[in-house]
Amino acid sequence: MMRFLILLFVSIHISGCSWVAWRGYVDPVTTPAPGSYVKVLGGCFEIGVQNLNLEQKKAILEAAAVVCSVWKSREFQTRVTSQTWLASCDLKDNGTKDLLSGEDVFNQLQKGLPEVFSVNPRNPWMAIAQAQRSDTDHTRNRVAIEPNRISAWYAAEGTESGELINTFAHEVTHLISSQFRDSGHGSDKCPDAKLVSYGIGNLTEELVK
């Protein structure tokens, strides 16, 4: 009974999409063979596609290429640098908000991109997608995305494909920096539009339209 209550307490207090292990992924991670990595069109990074079927691989690589293209655009730079962002919903030790300038965020997005990471068609616990970042071993950088979100890329209307672009961009921010967190997001004090992970995901999707 006590074990159940502890697990219930933990599950209730977990929010956001990053830093949570997902079911269906075996640890420790086996380093994929070199041939498992595919360079994304636009040259932003390489993605380990060893866990994707052919349709999923195509969808992920196409969505990733769109994100690369948007992030390299002048309009994206202008929009990112024109505002102050929340790195997280946490308060600093002095009680102030965890703010970053637009220039700082843009520089981190450009210079901090992971060289390689894997994408897995998994059902993350309590989330559509989750990212796990390693500061010591890049082969442990990985993103899990709900299979339905990936397969929706092929829907006739554009909304579903935009959602995958949004999701992908969002999760990559978590791989760029552990400073970009989103636990507690969506409140008046921490609106998604101001938060790096959600704001960049939304902006990336917007600029595709």
PDB file of C-alpha atoms in Angstrom:
ATOM      1  CA  MET A   1       0.000   0.000   0.000  1.00  0.00           C
ATOM      2  CA  MET A   2       2.778   2.402   0.930  1.00  0.00           C
ATOM      3  CA  ARG A   3       4.603   1.610  -2.338  1.00  0.00           C
ATOM      4  CA  PHE A   4       1.420   2.393  -4.295  1.00  0.00           C
ATOM      5  CA  LEU A   5       0.966   5.712  -2.512  1.00  0.00           C
ATOM      6  CA  ILE A   6       4.565   6.703  -3.191  1.00  0.00           C
ATOM      7  CA  LEU A   7       4.219   5.870  -6.885  1.00  0.00           C
ATOM      8  CA  LEU A   8       0.934   7.768  -7.054  1.00  0.00           C
ATOM      9  CA  PHE A   9       2.511  10.798  -5.410  1.00  0.00           C
ATOM     10  CA  VAL A  10       5.427  10.769  -7.852  1.00  0.00           C
ATOM     11  CA  SER A  11       3.179  10.386 -10.916  1.00  0.00           C
ATOM     12  CA  ILE A  12       0.965  13.280  -9.862  1.00  0.00           C
ATOM     13  CA  HIS A  13       3.926  15.591  -9.414  1.00  0.00           C
ATOM     14  CA  ILE A  14       5.596  14.775 -12.723  1.00  0.00           C
ATOM     15  CA  SER A  15       4.708  17.215 -15.483  1.00  0.00           C
ATOM     16  CA  GLY A  16       6.329  18.533 -18.621  1.00  0.00           C
ATOM     17  CA  CYS A  17       7.849  16.230 -21.189  1.00  0.00           C
ATOM     18  CA  SER A  18      11.536  15.803 -20.469  1.00  0.00           C
ATOM     19  CA  TRP A  19      13.828  13.917 -18.142  1.00  0.00           C
ATOM     20  CA  VAL A  20      11.386  11.051 -17.559  1.00  0.00           C
ATOM     21  CA  ALA A  21      12.214   7.480 -18.593  1.00  0.00           C
ATOM     22  CA  TRP A  22       9.721   5.936 -21.005  1.00  0.00           C
ATOM     23  CA  ARG A  23       8.486   2.407 -21.139  1.00  0.00           C
ATOM     24  CA  GLY A  24       9.678   0.211 -23.972  1.00  0.00           C
ATOM     25  CA  TYR A  25      13.232   1.559 -24.065  1.00  0.00           C
ATOM     26  CA  VAL A  26      15.914  -0.754 -22.753  1.00  0.00           C
ATOM     27  CA  ASP A  27      18.776   0.713 -20.716  1.00  0.00           C
ATOM     28  CA  PRO A  28      21.674   0.817 -20.944  1.00  0.00           C
ATOM     29  CA  VAL A  29      21.436   1.989 -24.539  1.00  0.00           C
ATOM     30  CA  THR A  30      23.300  -0.096 -27.079  1.00  0.00           C
ATOM     31  CA  THR A  31      25.329   2.147 -29.356  1.00  0.00           C
ATOM     32  CA  PRO A  32      23.734   1.987 -32.824  1.00  0.00           C
ATOM     33  CA  ALA A  33      25.848   0.891 -35.760  1.00  0.00           C
ATOM     34  CA  PRO A  34      27.266   3.791 -37.829  1.00  0.00           C
ATOM     35  CA  GLY A  35      24.891   2.942 -40.662  1.00  0.00           C
ATOM     36  CA  SER A  36      21.956   3.567 -38.366  1.00  0.00           C
ATOM     37  CA  TYR A  37      22.638   7.300 -38.386  1.00  0.00           C
ATOM     38  CA  VAL A  38      21.264   9.397 -41.221  1.00  0.00           C
ATOM     39  CA  LYS A  39      22.310  12.975 -41.942  1.00  0.00           C
ATOM     40  CA  VAL A  40      19.280  15.232 -42.008  1.00  0.00           C
ATOM     41  CA  LEU A  41      18.787  17.333 -45.135  1.00  0.00           C
ATOM     42  CA  GLY A  42      20.163  20.755 -44.275  1.00  0.00           C
ATOM     43  CA  GLY A  43      23.001  19.325 -42.212  1.00  0.00           C
ATOM     44  CA  CYS A  44      21.752  20.173 -38.708  1.00  0.00           C
ATOM     45  CA  PHE A  45      22.410  16.774 -37.149  1.00  0.00           C
ATOM     46  CA  GLU A  46      22.338  13.015 -37.663  1.00  0.00           C
ATOM     47  CA  ILE A  47      19.484  10.872 -36.411  1.00  0.00           C
ATOM     48  CA  GLY A  48      19.666   7.261 -35.326  1.00  0.00           C
ATOM     49  CA  VAL A  49      16.770   5.604 -37.131  1.00  0.00           C
ATOM     50  CA  GLN A  50      17.462   2.020 -36.111  1.00  0.00           C
ATOM     51  CA  ASN A  51      14.110   1.738 -34.308  1.00  0.00           C
ATOM     52  CA  LEU A  52      11.929   3.225 -37.059  1.00  0.00           C
ATOM     53  CA  ASN A  53      10.132   1.439 -39.864  1.00  0.00           C
ATOM     54  CA  LEU A  54      10.409   2.860 -43.383  1.00  0.00           C
ATOM     55  CA  GLU A  55       7.369   5.151 -43.129  1.00  0.00           C
ATOM     56  CA  GLN A  56       8.376   6.426 -39.702  1.00  0.00           C
ATOM     57  CA  LYS A  57      11.937   7.020 -40.877  1.00  0.00           C
ATOM     58  CA  LYS A  58      10.687   9.066 -43.839  1.00  0.00           C
ATOM     59  CA  ALA A  59       8.360  11.133 -41.637  1.00  0.00           C
ATOM     60  CA  ILE A  60      11.000  11.873 -39.005  1.00  0.00           C
ATOM     61  CA  LEU A  61      13.693  12.805 -41.519  1.00  0.00           C
ATOM     62  CA  GLU A  62      11.299  15.075 -43.430  1.00  0.00           C
ATOM     63  CA  ALA A  63      10.063  16.778 -40.254  1.00  0.00           C
ATOM     64  CA  ALA A  64      13.644  17.186 -39.032  1.00  0.00           C
ATOM     65  CA  ALA A  65      14.650  18.791 -42.333  1.00  0.00           C
ATOM     66  CA  VAL A  66      11.815  21.293 -41.981  1.00  0.00           C
ATOM     67  CA  VAL A  67      12.959  22.179 -38.462  1.00  0.00           C
ATOM     68  CA  CYS A  68      16.519  22.652 -39.720  1.00  0.00           C
ATOM     69  CA  SER A  69      15.334  24.927 -42.503  1.00  0.00           C
ATOM     70  CA  VAL A  70      13.193  27.066 -40.203  1.00  0.00           C
ATOM     71  CA  TRP A  71      15.902  27.398 -37.564  1.00  0.00           C
ATOM     72  CA  LYS A  72      18.340  28.666 -40.192  1.00  0.00           C
ATOM     73  CA  SER A  73      15.924  31.283 -41.504  1.00  0.00           C
ATOM     74  CA  ARG A  74      16.245  35.023 -40.925  1.00  0.00           C
ATOM     75  CA  GLU A  75      12.631  35.242 -39.776  1.00  0.00           C
ATOM     76  CA  PHE A  76      13.224  32.645 -37.064  1.00  0.00           C
ATOM     77  CA  GLN A  77      16.275  34.537 -35.829  1.00  0.00           C
ATOM     78  CA  THR A  78      14.329  37.798 -35.758  1.00  0.00           C
ATOM     79  CA  ARG A  79      11.409  36.306 -33.862  1.00  0.00           C
ATOM     80  CA  VAL A  80      13.560  34.495 -31.306  1.00  0.00           C
ATOM     81  CA  THR A  81      15.859  37.432 -30.609  1.00  0.00           C
ATOM     82  CA  SER A  82      13.016  39.946 -30.338  1.00  0.00           C
ATOM     83  CA  GLN A  83      11.761  38.705 -26.975  1.00  0.00           C
ATOM     84  CA  THR A  84      12.917  37.597 -23.542  1.00  0.00           C
ATOM     85  CA  TRP A  85      12.354  33.908 -22.803  1.00  0.00           C
ATOM     86  CA  LEU A  86      11.782  31.720 -19.792  1.00  0.00           C
ATOM     87  CA  ALA A  87      14.352  28.930 -19.702  1.00  0.00           C
ATOM     88  CA  SER A  88      12.178  27.121 -17.171  1.00  0.00           C
ATOM     89  CA  CYS A  89       9.272  27.742 -14.816  1.00  0.00           C
ATOM     90  CA  ASP A  90      11.611  27.584 -11.823  1.00  0.00           C
ATOM     91  CA  LEU A  91      12.664  30.587  -9.792  1.00  0.00           C
ATOM     92  CA  LYS A  92      16.312  31.400  -9.304  1.00  0.00           C
ATOM     93  CA  ASP A  93      17.875  31.364  -5.844  1.00  0.00           C
ATOM     94  CA  ASN A  94      17.177  35.077  -5.492  1.00  0.00           C
ATOM     95  CA  GLY A  95      13.487  34.562  -6.266  1.00  0.00           C
ATOM     96  CA  THR A  96      13.540  36.000  -9.780  1.00  0.00           C
ATOM     97  CA  LYS A  97      12.279  34.297 -12.928  1.00  0.00           C
ATOM     98  CA  ASP A  98      14.592  32.048 -14.948  1.00  0.00           C
ATOM     99  CA  LEU A  99      14.921  34.481 -17.842  1.00  0.00           C
ATOM    100  CA  LEU A 100      17.166  34.419 -20.907  1.00  0.00           C
ATOM    101  CA  SER A 101      17.621  37.039 -23.589  1.00  0.00           C
ATOM    102  CA  GLY A 102      16.481  36.222 -27.100  1.00  0.00           C
ATOM    103  CA  GLU A 103      20.078  36.464 -28.309  1.00  0.00           C
ATOM    104  CA  ASP A 104      21.195  33.911 -25.728  1.00  0.00           C
ATOM    105  CA  VAL A 105      18.407  31.490 -26.671  1.00  0.00           C
ATOM    106  CA  PHE A 106      19.096  31.829 -30.392  1.00  0.00           C
ATOM    107  CA  ASN A 107      22.829  31.251 -29.902  1.00  0.00           C
ATOM    108  CA  GLN A 108      22.167  28.131 -27.849  1.00  0.00           C
ATOM    109  CA  LEU A 109      19.778  26.790 -30.486  1.00  0.00           C
ATOM    110  CA  GLN A 110      22.388  27.307 -33.199  1.00  0.00           C
ATOM    111  CA  LYS A 111      25.541  26.255 -31.374  1.00  0.00           C
ATOM    112  CA  GLY A 112      24.179  23.658 -28.986  1.00  0.00           C
ATOM    113  CA  LEU A 113      22.482  21.340 -31.465  1.00  0.00           C
ATOM    114  CA  PRO A 114      23.386  17.720 -30.711  1.00  0.00           C
ATOM    115  CA  GLU A 115      25.489  16.171 -33.444  1.00  0.00           C
ATOM    116  CA  VAL A 116      23.572  12.934 -33.237  1.00  0.00           C
ATOM    117  CA  PHE A 117      20.600  11.467 -31.415  1.00  0.00           C
ATOM    118  CA  SER A 118      18.118   8.640 -31.839  1.00  0.00           C
ATOM    119  CA  VAL A 119      14.377   8.811 -32.378  1.00  0.00           C
ATOM    120  CA  ASN A 120      12.150   5.999 -31.197  1.00  0.00           C
ATOM    121  CA  PRO A 121       8.479   5.259 -31.937  1.00  0.00           C
ATOM    122  CA  ARG A 122       7.454   4.770 -28.324  1.00  0.00           C
ATOM    123  CA  ASN A 123       4.546   5.741 -26.107  1.00  0.00           C
ATOM    124  CA  PRO A 124       6.196   7.902 -23.451  1.00  0.00           C
ATOM    125  CA  TRP A 125       4.639   7.776 -20.034  1.00  0.00           C
ATOM    126  CA  MET A 126       2.141  10.625 -19.543  1.00  0.00           C
ATOM    127  CA  ALA A 127       3.390  12.478 -22.648  1.00  0.00           C
ATOM    128  CA  ILE A 128       3.254  12.620 -26.423  1.00  0.00           C
ATOM    129  CA  ALA A 129       7.039  12.800 -26.578  1.00  0.00           C
ATOM    130  CA  GLN A 130      10.019  12.906 -24.246  1.00  0.00           C
ATOM    131  CA  ALA A 131      13.715  13.666 -24.543  1.00  0.00           C
ATOM    132  CA  GLN A 132      16.654  12.317 -22.603  1.00  0.00           C
ATOM    133  CA  ARG A 133      19.972  14.131 -22.777  1.00  0.00           C
ATOM    134  CA  SER A 134      23.431  12.935 -21.823  1.00  0.00           C
ATOM    135  CA  ASP A 135      26.290  15.313 -21.099  1.00  0.00           C
ATOM    136  CA  THR A 136      28.867  12.529 -21.354  1.00  0.00           C
ATOM    137  CA  ASP A 137      27.774  10.192 -24.163  1.00  0.00           C
ATOM    138  CA  HIS A 138      25.992  11.545 -27.225  1.00  0.00           C
ATOM    139  CA  THR A 139      24.760   8.068 -28.172  1.00  0.00           C
ATOM    140  CA  ARG A 140      22.460   8.347 -25.165  1.00  0.00           C
ATOM    141  CA  ASN A 141      20.743  11.441 -26.527  1.00  0.00           C
ATOM    142  CA  ARG A 142      17.315  10.266 -27.612  1.00  0.00           C
ATOM    143  CA  VAL A 143      13.753  11.301 -28.258  1.00  0.00           C
ATOM    144  CA  ALA A 144      10.671   9.101 -27.965  1.00  0.00           C
ATOM    145  CA  ILE A 145       7.617  10.148 -29.967  1.00  0.00           C
ATOM    146  CA  GLU A 146       4.189   8.560 -29.872  1.00  0.00           C
ATOM    147  CA  PRO A 147       3.772   6.436 -33.040  1.00  0.00           C
ATOM    148  CA  ASN A 148       0.428   8.060 -33.883  1.00  0.00           C
ATOM    149  CA  ARG A 149       2.065  11.485 -33.887  1.00  0.00           C
ATOM    150  CA  ILE A 150       4.654  10.197 -36.378  1.00  0.00           C
ATOM    151  CA  SER A 151       2.192   8.435 -38.682  1.00  0.00           C
ATOM    152  CA  ALA A 152      -0.055  11.526 -38.722  1.00  0.00           C
ATOM    153  CA  TRP A 153       2.634  13.130 -40.892  1.00  0.00           C
ATOM    154  CA  TYR A 154       0.942  11.470 -43.863  1.00  0.00           C
ATOM    155  CA  ALA A 155      -2.514  12.903 -43.146  1.00  0.00           C
ATOM    156  CA  ALA A 156      -4.171  14.811 -45.971  1.00  0.00           C
ATOM    157  CA  GLU A 157      -4.469  18.032 -43.975  1.00  0.00           C
ATOM    158  CA  GLY A 158      -1.501  20.038 -42.752  1.00  0.00           C
ATOM    159  CA  THR A 159      -2.413  20.315 -39.074  1.00  0.00           C
ATOM    160  CA  GLU A 160      -1.151  16.874 -38.170  1.00  0.00           C
ATOM    161  CA  SER A 161       2.171  17.336 -39.963  1.00  0.00           C
ATOM    162  CA  GLY A 162       2.581  20.657 -38.180  1.00  0.00           C
ATOM    163  CA  GLU A 163       2.160  18.884 -34.860  1.00  0.00           C
ATOM    164  CA  LEU A 164       5.092  16.572 -35.594  1.00  0.00           C
ATOM    165  CA  ILE A 165       7.270  19.559 -36.540  1.00  0.00           C
ATOM    166  CA  ASN A 166       6.247  21.295 -33.312  1.00  0.00           C
ATOM    167  CA  THR A 167       6.916  18.179 -31.239  1.00  0.00           C
ATOM    168  CA  PHE A 168      10.278  17.518 -32.865  1.00  0.00           C
ATOM    169  CA  ALA A 169      11.499  21.109 -32.403  1.00  0.00           C
ATOM    170  CA  HIS A 170      10.286  21.112 -28.803  1.00  0.00           C
ATOM    171  CA  GLU A 171      12.147  17.921 -27.908  1.00  0.00           C
ATOM    172  CA  VAL A 172      15.368  19.062 -29.576  1.00  0.00           C
ATOM    173  CA  THR A 173      15.451  22.079 -27.222  1.00  0.00           C
ATOM    174  CA  HIS A 174      15.680  19.612 -24.338  1.00  0.00           C
ATOM    175  CA  LEU A 175      18.644  17.913 -26.022  1.00  0.00           C
ATOM    176  CA  ILE A 176      20.355  21.265 -26.500  1.00  0.00           C
ATOM    177  CA  SER A 177      20.390  22.251 -22.841  1.00  0.00           C
ATOM    178  CA  SER A 178      19.270  20.835 -19.510  1.00  0.00           C
ATOM    179  CA  GLN A 179      18.460  24.465 -18.677  1.00  0.00           C
ATOM    180  CA  PHE A 180      15.426  24.242 -20.956  1.00  0.00           C
ATOM    181  CA  ARG A 181      12.834  22.576 -18.720  1.00  0.00           C
ATOM    182  CA  ASP A 182       9.048  22.799 -18.689  1.00  0.00           C
ATOM    183  CA  SER A 183       7.709  21.284 -15.498  1.00  0.00           C
ATOM    184  CA  GLY A 184       4.828  23.502 -14.351  1.00  0.00           C
ATOM    185  CA  HIS A 185       4.255  25.047 -17.781  1.00  0.00           C
ATOM    186  CA  GLY A 186       0.990  26.565 -18.946  1.00  0.00           C
ATOM    187  CA  SER A 187       0.283  28.728 -15.926  1.00  0.00           C
ATOM    188  CA  ASP A 188      -0.169  32.506 -15.829  1.00  0.00           C
ATOM    189  CA  LYS A 189       3.307  32.790 -14.326  1.00  0.00           C
ATOM    190  CA  CYS A 190       4.842  30.434 -16.882  1.00  0.00           C
ATOM    191  CA  PRO A 191       2.944  30.717 -20.193  1.00  0.00           C
ATOM    192  CA  ASP A 192       3.908  28.351 -22.986  1.00  0.00           C
ATOM    193  CA  ALA A 193       4.485  31.227 -25.400  1.00  0.00           C
ATOM    194  CA  LYS A 194       7.339  32.536 -23.230  1.00  0.00           C
ATOM    195  CA  LEU A 195       8.876  29.174 -22.339  1.00  0.00           C
ATOM    196  CA  VAL A 196      11.743  28.070 -24.601  1.00  0.00           C
ATOM    197  CA  SER A 197      10.640  24.478 -25.194  1.00  0.00           C
ATOM    198  CA  TYR A 198       6.988  25.187 -25.955  1.00  0.00           C
ATOM    199  CA  GLY A 199       7.543  28.615 -27.481  1.00  0.00           C
ATOM    200  CA  ILE A 200      10.186  27.416 -29.920  1.00  0.00           C
ATOM    201  CA  GLY A 201       8.055  24.429 -30.890  1.00  0.00           C
ATOM    202  CA  ASN A 202       5.055  26.658 -31.551  1.00  0.00           C
ATOM    203  CA  LEU A 203       7.132  29.236 -33.420  1.00  0.00           C
ATOM    204  CA  THR A 204       8.729  26.587 -35.633  1.00  0.00           C
ATOM    205  CA  GLU A 205       5.312  25.214 -36.581  1.00  0.00           C
ATOM    206  CA  GLU A 206       3.983  28.734 -37.219  1.00  0.00           C
ATOM    207  CA  LEU A 207       6.814  29.670 -39.577  1.00  0.00           C
ATOM    208  CA  VAL A 208       6.212  26.611 -41.733  1.00  0.00           C
ATOM    209  CA  LYS A 209       2.692  27.742 -42.612  1.00  0.00           C
TER     210      LYS A 209
END
